[in-house]
mmCIF file of N, CA, C and O in Angstrom:
data_model
loop_
_atom_site.group_PDB
_atom_site.id
_atom_site.type_symbol
_atom_site.label_atom_id
_atom_site.label_comp_id
_atom_site.label_asym_id
_atom_site.label_seq_id
_atom_site.Cartn_x
_atom_site.Cartn_y
_atom_site.Cartn_z
ATOM 1 N N MET A 1 -5.879 31.123 3.248
ATOM 2 C CA MET A 1 -4.767 30.210 3.104
ATOM 3 C C MET A 1 -4.614 29.349 4.354
ATOM 4 O O MET A 1 -4.262 28.192 4.262
ATOM 5 N N GLU A 2 -4.861 29.952 5.498
ATOM 6 C CA GLU A 2 -4.756 29.215 6.756
ATOM 7 C C GLU A 2 -5.774 28.073 6.808
ATOM 8 O O GLU A 2 -5.472 26.994 7.281
ATOM 9 N N GLN A 3 -6.971 28.327 6.275
ATOM 10 C CA GLN A 3 -8.014 27.294 6.222
ATOM 11 C C GLN A 3 -7.551 26.113 5.375
ATOM 12 O O GLN A 3 -7.746 24.967 5.739
ATOM 13 N N LEU A 4 -6.932 26.398 4.222
ATOM 14 C CA LEU A 4 -6.448 25.342 3.339
ATOM 15 C C LEU A 4 -5.347 24.531 4.014
ATOM 16 O O LEU A 4 -5.327 23.306 3.920
ATOM 17 N N THR A 5 -4.446 25.204 4.714
ATOM 18 C CA THR A 5 -3.367 24.508 5.413
ATOM 19 C C THR A 5 -3.919 23.599 6.489
ATOM 20 O O THR A 5 -3.478 22.460 6.631
ATOM 21 N N GLN A 6 -4.912 24.060 7.216
ATOM 22 C CA GLN A 6 -5.520 23.219 8.249
ATOM 23 C C GLN A 6 -6.259 22.041 7.638
ATOM 24 O O GLN A 6 -6.240 20.942 8.179
ATOM 25 N N THR A 7 -6.914 22.255 6.497
ATOM 26 C CA THR A 7 -7.633 21.168 5.834
ATOM 27 C C THR A 7 -6.667 20.109 5.339
ATOM 28 O O THR A 7 -6.905 18.914 5.492
ATOM 29 N N ILE A 8 -5.565 20.517 4.740
ATOM 30 C CA ILE A 8 -4.595 19.558 4.238
ATOM 31 C C ILE A 8 -3.938 18.804 5.385
ATOM 32 O O ILE A 8 -3.692 17.605 5.294
ATOM 33 N N GLN A 9 -3.693 19.464 6.487
ATOM 34 C CA GLN A 9 -3.024 18.818 7.605
ATOM 35 C C GLN A 9 -3.945 17.903 8.400
ATOM 36 O O GLN A 9 -3.464 17.123 9.199
ATOM 37 N N THR A 10 -5.260 17.956 8.174
ATOM 38 C CA THR A 10 -6.152 17.027 8.865
ATOM 39 C C THR A 10 -6.052 15.629 8.267
ATOM 40 O O THR A 10 -6.319 14.651 8.955
ATOM 41 N N VAL A 11 -5.670 15.533 7.015
ATOM 42 C CA VAL A 11 -5.434 14.233 6.395
ATOM 43 C C VAL A 11 -4.016 13.813 6.755
ATOM 44 O O VAL A 11 -3.080 14.594 6.608
ATOM 45 N N PRO A 12 -3.830 12.567 7.216
ATOM 46 C CA PRO A 12 -2.473 12.152 7.608
ATOM 47 C C PRO A 12 -1.515 12.142 6.421
ATOM 48 O O PRO A 12 -1.913 11.904 5.277
ATOM 49 N N LEU A 13 -0.262 12.408 6.710
ATOM 50 C CA LEU A 13 0.753 12.454 5.667
ATOM 51 C C LEU A 13 0.907 11.096 4.986
ATOM 52 O O LEU A 13 1.189 11.016 3.793
ATOM 53 N N ASN A 14 0.675 10.023 5.729
ATOM 54 C CA ASN A 14 0.767 8.680 5.153
ATOM 55 C C ASN A 14 -0.242 8.480 4.027
ATOM 56 O O ASN A 14 0.032 7.749 3.074
ATOM 57 N N ALA A 15 -1.398 9.116 4.121
ATOM 58 C CA ALA A 15 -2.403 8.998 3.063
ATOM 59 C C ALA A 15 -1.909 9.644 1.776
ATOM 60 O O ALA A 15 -2.102 9.087 0.685
ATOM 61 N N TYR A 16 -1.262 10.786 1.886
ATOM 62 C CA TYR A 16 -0.702 11.442 0.699
ATOM 63 C C TYR A 16 0.423 10.604 0.091
ATOM 64 O O TYR A 16 0.534 10.488 -1.129
ATOM 65 N N ILE A 17 1.264 10.034 0.946
ATOM 66 C CA ILE A 17 2.366 9.209 0.454
ATOM 67 C C ILE A 17 1.821 7.972 -0.253
ATOM 68 O O ILE A 17 2.289 7.600 -1.335
ATOM 69 N N THR A 18 0.811 7.348 0.336
ATOM 70 C CA THR A 18 0.218 6.153 -0.278
ATOM 71 C C THR A 18 -0.450 6.485 -1.599
ATOM 72 O O THR A 18 -0.253 5.775 -2.598
ATOM 73 N N LEU A 19 -1.235 7.549 -1.636
ATOM 74 C CA LEU A 19 -1.902 7.946 -2.877
ATOM 75 C C LEU A 19 -0.890 8.284 -3.963
ATOM 76 O O LEU A 19 -1.037 7.866 -5.113
ATOM 77 N N SER A 20 0.144 9.003 -3.593
ATOM 78 C CA SER A 20 1.172 9.364 -4.568
ATOM 79 C C SER A 20 1.899 8.125 -5.079
ATOM 80 O O SER A 20 2.194 8.020 -6.270
ATOM 81 N N ALA A 21 2.166 7.164 -4.201
ATOM 82 C CA ALA A 21 2.840 5.929 -4.625
ATOM 83 C C ALA A 21 1.959 5.123 -5.567
ATOM 84 O O ALA A 21 2.455 4.554 -6.554
ATOM 85 N N VAL A 22 0.659 5.078 -5.298
ATOM 86 C CA VAL A 22 -0.262 4.355 -6.168
ATOM 87 C C VAL A 22 -0.332 5.021 -7.544
ATOM 88 O O VAL A 22 -0.254 4.342 -8.586
ATOM 89 N N ILE A 23 -0.461 6.335 -7.579
ATOM 90 C CA ILE A 23 -0.539 7.057 -8.855
ATOM 91 C C ILE A 23 0.766 6.887 -9.638
ATOM 92 O O ILE A 23 0.752 6.651 -10.849
ATOM 93 N N PHE A 24 1.905 6.986 -8.941
ATOM 94 C CA PHE A 24 3.188 6.823 -9.617
ATOM 95 C C PHE A 24 3.345 5.405 -10.160
ATOM 96 O O PHE A 24 3.833 5.197 -11.276
ATOM 97 N N SER A 25 2.901 4.408 -9.395
ATOM 98 C CA SER A 25 2.983 3.014 -9.844
ATOM 99 C C SER A 25 2.117 2.770 -11.070
ATOM 100 O O SER A 25 2.528 2.042 -11.987
ATOM 101 N N ILE A 26 0.940 3.351 -11.094
ATOM 102 C CA ILE A 26 0.074 3.229 -12.274
ATOM 103 C C ILE A 26 0.770 3.839 -13.492
ATOM 104 O O ILE A 26 0.731 3.284 -14.595
ATOM 105 N N GLY A 27 1.434 4.961 -13.297
ATOM 106 C CA GLY A 27 2.170 5.585 -14.387
ATOM 107 C C GLY A 27 3.323 4.726 -14.881
ATOM 108 O O GLY A 27 3.535 4.574 -16.088
ATOM 109 N N VAL A 28 4.073 4.126 -13.964
ATOM 110 C CA VAL A 28 5.191 3.260 -14.353
ATOM 111 C C VAL A 28 4.686 2.039 -15.105
ATOM 112 O O VAL A 28 5.250 1.652 -16.141
ATOM 113 N N ILE A 29 3.617 1.437 -14.616
ATOM 114 C CA ILE A 29 3.045 0.271 -15.290
ATOM 115 C C ILE A 29 2.549 0.657 -16.682
ATOM 116 O O ILE A 29 2.731 -0.094 -17.650
ATOM 117 N N GLY A 30 1.956 1.832 -16.798
ATOM 118 C CA GLY A 30 1.503 2.296 -18.110
ATOM 119 C C GLY A 30 2.642 2.492 -19.085
ATOM 120 O O GLY A 30 2.529 2.166 -20.266
ATOM 121 N N VAL A 31 3.770 3.019 -18.605
ATOM 122 C CA VAL A 31 4.924 3.218 -19.482
ATOM 123 C C VAL A 31 5.524 1.879 -19.902
ATOM 124 O O VAL A 31 5.902 1.682 -21.055
ATOM 125 N N LEU A 32 5.594 0.936 -18.980
ATOM 126 C CA LEU A 32 6.253 -0.331 -19.272
ATOM 127 C C LEU A 32 5.410 -1.292 -20.101
ATOM 128 O O LEU A 32 5.960 -2.073 -20.880
ATOM 129 N N LEU A 33 4.094 -1.252 -19.954
ATOM 130 C CA LEU A 33 3.255 -2.268 -20.585
ATOM 131 C C LEU A 33 2.538 -1.821 -21.851
ATOM 132 O O LEU A 33 2.115 -2.674 -22.633
ATOM 133 N N ARG A 34 2.382 -0.550 -22.066
ATOM 134 C CA ARG A 34 1.610 -0.082 -23.215
ATOM 135 C C ARG A 34 2.496 0.159 -24.417
ATOM 136 O O ARG A 34 3.671 0.463 -24.279
ATOM 137 N N ARG A 35 1.913 0.038 -25.617
ATOM 138 C CA ARG A 35 2.649 0.285 -26.850
ATOM 139 C C ARG A 35 2.159 1.542 -27.556
ATOM 140 O O ARG A 35 2.792 1.998 -28.495
ATOM 141 N N ASN A 36 1.052 2.088 -27.118
ATOM 142 C CA ASN A 36 0.508 3.285 -27.729
ATOM 143 C C ASN A 36 1.274 4.500 -27.207
ATOM 144 O O ASN A 36 1.409 4.700 -25.996
ATOM 145 N N ALA A 37 1.771 5.335 -28.109
ATOM 146 C CA ALA A 37 2.594 6.479 -27.711
ATOM 147 C C ALA A 37 1.813 7.480 -26.873
ATOM 148 O O ALA A 37 2.366 8.077 -25.947
ATOM 149 N N ILE A 38 0.547 7.659 -27.154
ATOM 150 C CA ILE A 38 -0.253 8.627 -26.387
ATOM 151 C C ILE A 38 -0.490 8.130 -24.969
ATOM 152 O O ILE A 38 -0.436 8.906 -24.013
ATOM 153 N N VAL A 39 -0.723 6.831 -24.801
ATOM 154 C CA VAL A 39 -0.917 6.272 -23.460
ATOM 155 C C VAL A 39 0.380 6.365 -22.656
ATOM 156 O O VAL A 39 0.360 6.674 -21.463
ATOM 157 N N ILE A 40 1.508 6.133 -23.306
ATOM 158 C CA ILE A 40 2.797 6.282 -22.625
ATOM 159 C C ILE A 40 3.008 7.734 -22.216
ATOM 160 O O ILE A 40 3.463 8.024 -21.105
ATOM 161 N N PHE A 41 2.642 8.628 -23.097
ATOM 162 C CA PHE A 41 2.746 10.056 -22.823
ATOM 163 C C PHE A 41 1.889 10.447 -21.605
ATOM 164 O O PHE A 41 2.334 11.174 -20.722
ATOM 165 N N MET A 42 0.664 9.933 -21.549
ATOM 166 C CA MET A 42 -0.215 10.219 -20.407
ATOM 167 C C MET A 42 0.314 9.585 -19.127
ATOM 168 O O MET A 42 0.171 10.156 -18.040
ATOM 169 N N SER A 43 0.967 8.431 -19.235
ATOM 170 C CA SER A 43 1.529 7.782 -18.057
ATOM 171 C C SER A 43 2.682 8.582 -17.475
ATOM 172 O O SER A 43 2.841 8.670 -16.251
ATOM 173 N N VAL A 44 3.487 9.184 -18.329
ATOM 174 C CA VAL A 44 4.570 10.043 -17.852
ATOM 175 C C VAL A 44 3.989 11.261 -17.129
ATOM 176 O O VAL A 44 4.487 11.676 -16.075
ATOM 177 N N GLU A 45 2.930 11.829 -17.684
ATOM 178 C CA GLU A 45 2.263 12.962 -17.017
ATOM 179 C C GLU A 45 1.688 12.543 -15.663
ATOM 180 O O GLU A 45 1.714 13.307 -14.698
ATOM 181 N N LEU A 46 1.185 11.320 -15.581
ATOM 182 C CA LEU A 46 0.651 10.802 -14.322
ATOM 183 C C LEU A 46 1.759 10.700 -13.272
ATOM 184 O O LEU A 46 1.550 11.050 -12.104
ATOM 185 N N MET A 47 2.933 10.257 -13.693
ATOM 186 C CA MET A 47 4.064 10.176 -12.756
ATOM 187 C C MET A 47 4.483 11.566 -12.283
ATOM 188 O O MET A 47 4.791 11.755 -11.097
ATOM 189 N N LEU A 48 4.498 12.540 -13.189
ATOM 190 C CA LEU A 48 4.844 13.911 -12.781
ATOM 191 C C LEU A 48 3.822 14.472 -11.789
ATOM 192 O O LEU A 48 4.188 15.153 -10.829
ATOM 193 N N ASN A 49 2.552 14.174 -12.006
ATOM 194 C CA ASN A 49 1.518 14.655 -11.084
ATOM 195 C C ASN A 49 1.615 13.980 -9.723
ATOM 196 O O ASN A 49 1.313 14.604 -8.697
ATOM 197 N N ALA A 50 2.041 12.727 -9.676
ATOM 198 C CA ALA A 50 2.236 12.047 -8.394
ATOM 199 C C ALA A 50 3.359 12.728 -7.604
ATOM 200 O O ALA A 50 3.245 12.932 -6.387
ATOM 201 N N VAL A 51 4.418 13.090 -8.286
ATOM 202 C CA VAL A 51 5.520 13.792 -7.628
ATOM 203 C C VAL A 51 5.060 15.169 -7.152
ATOM 204 O O VAL A 51 5.408 15.602 -6.046
ATOM 205 N N ASN A 52 4.264 15.860 -7.962
ATOM 206 C CA ASN A 52 3.738 17.169 -7.557
ATOM 207 C C ASN A 52 2.886 17.066 -6.303
ATOM 208 O O ASN A 52 2.978 17.908 -5.409
ATOM 209 N N LEU A 53 2.047 16.052 -6.233
ATOM 210 C CA LEU A 53 1.204 15.857 -5.050
ATOM 211 C C LEU A 53 2.056 15.631 -3.813
ATOM 212 O O LEU A 53 1.811 16.229 -2.755
ATOM 213 N N LEU A 54 3.066 14.819 -3.931
ATOM 214 C CA LEU A 54 3.923 14.529 -2.793
ATOM 215 C C LEU A 54 4.727 15.752 -2.361
ATOM 216 O O LEU A 54 4.850 16.031 -1.157
ATOM 217 N N LEU A 55 5.263 16.492 -3.318
ATOM 218 C CA LEU A 55 6.003 17.705 -2.979
ATOM 219 C C LEU A 55 5.110 18.739 -2.290
ATOM 220 O O LEU A 55 5.532 19.389 -1.327
ATOM 221 N N THR A 56 3.888 18.877 -2.772
ATOM 222 C CA THR A 56 2.962 19.828 -2.151
ATOM 223 C C THR A 56 2.594 19.401 -0.740
ATOM 224 O O THR A 56 2.552 20.229 0.176
ATOM 225 N N ALA A 57 2.337 18.120 -0.540
ATOM 226 C CA ALA A 57 1.978 17.624 0.794
ATOM 227 C C ALA A 57 3.128 17.833 1.776
ATOM 228 O O ALA A 57 2.919 18.322 2.898
ATOM 229 N N PHE A 58 4.341 17.481 1.380
ATOM 230 C CA PHE A 58 5.482 17.694 2.273
ATOM 231 C C PHE A 58 5.719 19.171 2.535
ATOM 232 O O PHE A 58 6.084 19.569 3.644
ATOM 233 N N SER A 59 5.511 19.999 1.528
ATOM 234 C CA SER A 59 5.703 21.432 1.694
ATOM 235 C C SER A 59 4.734 22.007 2.727
ATOM 236 O O SER A 59 5.124 22.818 3.565
ATOM 237 N N VAL A 60 3.485 21.572 2.659
ATOM 238 C CA VAL A 60 2.493 22.080 3.613
ATOM 239 C C VAL A 60 2.772 21.543 5.009
ATOM 240 O O VAL A 60 2.705 22.283 5.989
ATOM 241 N N TYR A 61 3.104 20.270 5.122
ATOM 242 C CA TYR A 61 3.353 19.695 6.437
ATOM 243 C C TYR A 61 4.590 20.258 7.102
ATOM 244 O O TYR A 61 4.630 20.398 8.313
ATOM 245 N N LEU A 62 5.607 20.596 6.313
ATOM 246 C CA LEU A 62 6.825 21.155 6.894
ATOM 247 C C LEU A 62 6.770 22.671 7.034
ATOM 248 O O LEU A 62 7.636 23.270 7.660
ATOM 249 N N GLY A 63 5.768 23.303 6.416
ATOM 250 C CA GLY A 63 5.642 24.746 6.490
ATOM 251 C C GLY A 63 6.698 25.471 5.686
ATOM 252 O O GLY A 63 7.056 26.611 5.997
ATOM 253 N N ASP A 64 7.222 24.823 4.662
ATOM 254 C CA ASP A 64 8.278 25.397 3.833
ATOM 255 C C ASP A 64 7.760 25.514 2.404
ATOM 256 O O ASP A 64 7.170 24.577 1.874
ATOM 257 N N ALA A 65 7.975 26.648 1.779
ATOM 258 C CA ALA A 65 7.440 26.886 0.434
ATOM 259 C C ALA A 65 8.330 26.344 -0.673
ATOM 260 O O ALA A 65 7.962 26.421 -1.844
ATOM 261 N N SER A 66 9.475 25.780 -0.348
ATOM 262 C CA SER A 66 10.391 25.331 -1.400
ATOM 263 C C SER A 66 9.799 24.176 -2.214
ATOM 264 O O SER A 66 10.049 24.075 -3.415
ATOM 265 N N GLY A 67 9.007 23.307 -1.589
ATOM 266 C CA GLY A 67 8.357 22.228 -2.330
ATOM 267 C C GLY A 67 7.375 22.753 -3.353
ATOM 268 O O GLY A 67 7.259 22.217 -4.463
ATOM 269 N N GLN A 68 6.676 23.816 -3.010
ATOM 270 C CA GLN A 68 5.722 24.401 -3.950
ATOM 271 C C GLN A 68 6.434 25.117 -5.091
ATOM 272 O O GLN A 68 5.908 25.185 -6.198
ATOM 273 N N VAL A 69 7.629 25.621 -4.847
ATOM 274 C CA VAL A 69 8.424 26.215 -5.926
ATOM 275 C C VAL A 69 8.848 25.129 -6.904
ATOM 276 O O VAL A 69 8.781 25.315 -8.127
ATOM 277 N N PHE A 70 9.250 23.972 -6.366
ATOM 278 C CA PHE A 70 9.598 22.843 -7.238
ATOM 279 C C PHE A 70 8.399 22.402 -8.064
ATOM 280 O O PHE A 70 8.542 22.042 -9.232
ATOM 281 N N VAL A 71 7.215 22.413 -7.468
ATOM 282 C CA VAL A 71 5.994 22.045 -8.194
ATOM 283 C C VAL A 71 5.771 22.998 -9.362
ATOM 284 O O VAL A 71 5.408 22.569 -10.462
ATOM 285 N N PHE A 72 6.009 24.271 -9.151
ATOM 286 C CA PHE A 72 5.861 25.249 -10.228
ATOM 287 C C PHE A 72 6.804 24.927 -11.388
ATOM 288 O O PHE A 72 6.405 24.958 -12.553
ATOM 289 N N PHE A 73 8.046 24.601 -11.081
ATOM 290 C CA PHE A 73 9.005 24.275 -12.144
ATOM 291 C C PHE A 73 8.662 22.954 -12.834
ATOM 292 O O PHE A 73 8.847 22.821 -14.047
ATOM 293 N N ILE A 74 8.159 21.987 -12.087
ATOM 294 C CA ILE A 74 7.750 20.725 -12.702
ATOM 295 C C ILE A 74 6.561 20.947 -13.629
ATOM 296 O O ILE A 74 6.484 20.347 -14.706
ATOM 297 N N MET A 75 5.647 21.829 -13.252
ATOM 298 C CA MET A 75 4.507 22.121 -14.130
ATOM 299 C C MET A 75 4.973 22.829 -15.400
ATOM 300 O O MET A 75 4.446 22.562 -16.485
ATOM 301 N N ALA A 76 5.968 23.704 -15.293
ATOM 302 C CA ALA A 76 6.512 24.347 -16.490
ATOM 303 C C ALA A 76 7.209 23.320 -17.375
ATOM 304 O O ALA A 76 7.069 23.350 -18.608
ATOM 305 N N LEU A 77 7.929 22.390 -16.763
ATOM 306 C CA LEU A 77 8.566 21.312 -17.516
ATOM 307 C C LEU A 77 7.519 20.437 -18.205
ATOM 308 O O LEU A 77 7.694 20.045 -19.364
ATOM 309 N N ALA A 78 6.419 20.148 -17.521
ATOM 310 C CA ALA A 78 5.353 19.331 -18.106
ATOM 311 C C ALA A 78 4.703 20.040 -19.289
ATOM 312 O O ALA A 78 4.350 19.396 -20.283
ATOM 313 N N ALA A 79 4.554 21.345 -19.194
ATOM 314 C CA ALA A 79 3.977 22.089 -20.325
ATOM 315 C C ALA A 79 4.891 22.028 -21.543
ATOM 316 O O ALA A 79 4.422 21.846 -22.673
ATOM 317 N N ALA A 80 6.191 22.154 -21.319
ATOM 318 C CA ALA A 80 7.139 22.034 -22.430
ATOM 319 C C ALA A 80 7.140 20.612 -22.981
ATOM 320 O O ALA A 80 7.221 20.406 -24.194
ATOM 321 N N GLU A 81 7.012 19.634 -22.102
ATOM 322 C CA GLU A 81 6.965 18.235 -22.537
ATOM 323 C C GLU A 81 5.732 17.969 -23.396
ATOM 324 O O GLU A 81 5.818 17.249 -24.402
ATOM 325 N N VAL A 82 4.622 18.557 -23.029
ATOM 326 C CA VAL A 82 3.395 18.388 -23.818
ATOM 327 C C VAL A 82 3.585 18.952 -25.216
ATOM 328 O O VAL A 82 3.233 18.307 -26.213
ATOM 329 N N ALA A 83 4.141 20.133 -25.307
ATOM 330 C CA ALA A 83 4.319 20.754 -26.620
ATOM 331 C C ALA A 83 5.269 19.946 -27.499
ATOM 332 O O ALA A 83 4.958 19.643 -28.658
ATOM 333 N N ILE A 84 6.397 19.559 -26.954
ATOM 334 C CA ILE A 84 7.377 18.807 -27.744
ATOM 335 C C ILE A 84 6.908 17.380 -27.989
ATOM 336 O O ILE A 84 7.040 16.849 -29.091
ATOM 337 N N GLY A 85 6.350 16.751 -26.961
ATOM 338 C CA GLY A 85 5.901 15.367 -27.096
ATOM 339 C C GLY A 85 4.792 15.193 -28.111
ATOM 340 O O GLY A 85 4.817 14.262 -28.925
ATOM 341 N N LEU A 86 3.827 16.081 -28.094
ATOM 342 C CA LEU A 86 2.747 15.976 -29.076
ATOM 343 C C LEU A 86 3.252 16.247 -30.492
ATOM 344 O O LEU A 86 2.787 15.612 -31.448
ATOM 345 N N ALA A 87 4.213 17.146 -30.631
ATOM 346 C CA ALA A 87 4.793 17.384 -31.953
ATOM 347 C C ALA A 87 5.524 16.139 -32.456
ATOM 348 O O ALA A 87 5.409 15.772 -33.629
ATOM 349 N N ILE A 88 6.236 15.470 -31.581
ATOM 350 C CA ILE A 88 6.921 14.237 -31.967
ATOM 351 C C ILE A 88 5.918 13.156 -32.339
ATOM 352 O O ILE A 88 6.098 12.443 -33.334
ATOM 353 N N ILE A 89 4.850 13.025 -31.565
ATOM 354 C CA ILE A 89 3.826 12.009 -31.853
ATOM 355 C C ILE A 89 3.159 12.289 -33.196
ATOM 356 O O ILE A 89 2.909 11.369 -33.988
ATOM 357 N N VAL A 90 2.889 13.549 -33.487
ATOM 358 C CA VAL A 90 2.275 13.895 -34.777
ATOM 359 C C VAL A 90 3.213 13.558 -35.915
ATOM 360 O O VAL A 90 2.793 13.001 -36.947
ATOM 361 N N MET A 91 4.498 13.837 -35.773
ATOM 362 C CA MET A 91 5.466 13.513 -36.836
ATOM 363 C C MET A 91 5.614 12.006 -37.008
ATOM 364 O O MET A 91 5.763 11.517 -38.131
ATOM 365 N N ILE A 92 5.579 11.263 -35.912
ATOM 366 C CA ILE A 92 5.640 9.803 -36.017
ATOM 367 C C ILE A 92 4.419 9.287 -36.759
ATOM 368 O O ILE A 92 4.526 8.407 -37.620
ATOM 369 N N TYR A 93 3.252 9.835 -36.428
ATOM 370 C CA TYR A 93 2.031 9.394 -37.109
ATOM 371 C C TYR A 93 2.080 9.731 -38.600
ATOM 372 O O TYR A 93 1.645 8.937 -39.431
ATOM 373 N N ARG A 94 2.607 10.891 -38.946
ATOM 374 C CA ARG A 94 2.702 11.270 -40.362
ATOM 375 C C ARG A 94 3.641 10.339 -41.134
ATOM 376 O O ARG A 94 3.407 10.050 -42.300
ATOM 377 N N ASN A 95 4.710 9.885 -40.486
ATOM 378 C CA ASN A 95 5.679 9.026 -41.171
ATOM 379 C C ASN A 95 5.261 7.565 -41.225
ATOM 380 O O ASN A 95 5.608 6.861 -42.175
ATOM 381 N N THR A 96 4.546 7.078 -40.210
ATOM 382 C CA THR A 96 4.253 5.648 -40.134
ATOM 383 C C THR A 96 2.767 5.321 -40.203
ATOM 384 O O THR A 96 2.421 4.142 -40.282
ATOM 385 N N ASN A 97 1.892 6.311 -40.130
ATOM 386 C CA ASN A 97 0.434 6.112 -40.065
ATOM 387 C C ASN A 97 0.024 5.251 -38.885
ATOM 388 O O ASN A 97 -0.971 4.535 -38.937
ATOM 389 N N SER A 98 0.799 5.288 -37.813
ATOM 390 C CA SER A 98 0.504 4.553 -36.596
ATOM 391 C C SER A 98 1.187 5.259 -35.429
ATOM 392 O O SER A 98 2.211 5.916 -35.612
ATOM 393 N N ILE A 99 0.628 5.084 -34.238
ATOM 394 C CA ILE A 99 1.287 5.614 -33.051
ATOM 395 C C ILE A 99 1.776 4.481 -32.160
ATOM 396 O O ILE A 99 2.098 4.679 -31.000
ATOM 397 N N ASP A 100 1.851 3.278 -32.721
ATOM 398 C CA ASP A 100 2.385 2.118 -32.019
ATOM 399 C C ASP A 100 3.909 2.251 -31.970
ATOM 400 O O ASP A 100 4.562 2.455 -32.989
ATOM 401 N N ILE A 101 4.491 2.104 -30.779
ATOM 402 C CA ILE A 101 5.932 2.307 -30.663
ATOM 403 C C ILE A 101 6.732 1.162 -31.264
ATOM 404 O O ILE A 101 7.911 1.310 -31.540
ATOM 405 N N LYS A 102 6.119 0.014 -31.496
ATOM 406 C CA LYS A 102 6.817 -1.088 -32.158
ATOM 407 C C LYS A 102 7.125 -0.750 -33.616
ATOM 408 O O LYS A 102 8.067 -1.268 -34.197
ATOM 409 N N VAL A 103 6.319 0.129 -34.213
ATOM 410 C CA VAL A 103 6.526 0.523 -35.599
ATOM 411 C C VAL A 103 7.736 1.450 -35.743
ATOM 412 O O VAL A 103 8.310 1.582 -36.815
ATOM 413 N N LEU A 104 8.156 2.062 -34.641
ATOM 414 C CA LEU A 104 9.273 3.008 -34.697
ATOM 415 C C LEU A 104 10.585 2.332 -35.086
ATOM 416 O O LEU A 104 11.519 3.006 -35.502
ATOM 417 N N ASN A 105 10.654 1.035 -34.980
ATOM 418 C CA ASN A 105 11.856 0.322 -35.379
ATOM 419 C C ASN A 105 12.151 0.517 -36.861
ATOM 420 O O ASN A 105 13.297 0.488 -37.281
ATOM 421 N N ARG A 106 11.118 0.738 -37.655
ATOM 422 C CA ARG A 106 11.290 0.961 -39.101
ATOM 423 C C ARG A 106 11.931 2.308 -39.404
ATOM 424 O O ARG A 106 12.459 2.505 -40.501
ATOM 425 N N LEU A 107 11.891 3.244 -38.494
ATOM 426 C CA LEU A 107 12.443 4.572 -38.753
ATOM 427 C C LEU A 107 13.964 4.578 -38.744
ATOM 428 O O LEU A 107 14.575 5.533 -39.223
ATOM 429 N N LYS A 108 14.592 3.533 -38.228
ATOM 430 C CA LYS A 108 16.054 3.476 -38.203
ATOM 431 C C LYS A 108 16.623 3.342 -39.603
ATOM 432 O O LYS A 108 17.698 3.831 -39.881
ATOM 433 N N TRP A 109 15.936 2.651 -40.487
ATOM 434 C CA TRP A 109 16.491 2.358 -41.809
ATOM 435 C C TRP A 109 16.036 3.392 -42.750
ATOM 436 O O TRP A 109 15.706 3.644 -43.645
#
């Protein structure tokens, strides 16, 4: 474990912050610009993983395990999101024969 901590700390914290910001931005752009429900779903997962990376990096740099505990709970939340989200996407596809979110407007009536 000590070897891993030293390896992570050799990379500057700014690199982790920059990488996490880039990954999170890609996720936000994917959510805002795409109409495919599966791509939006993957973009949300990308944003959660960016937050996990940042929490882990700060946890290691500060020597505090609380960030890694938050990562564990976020991963459990992501697993529940996958199960519920895919079930919703399957039901949308069964009702509309499409996973385009523009078609969801028809479900109101």
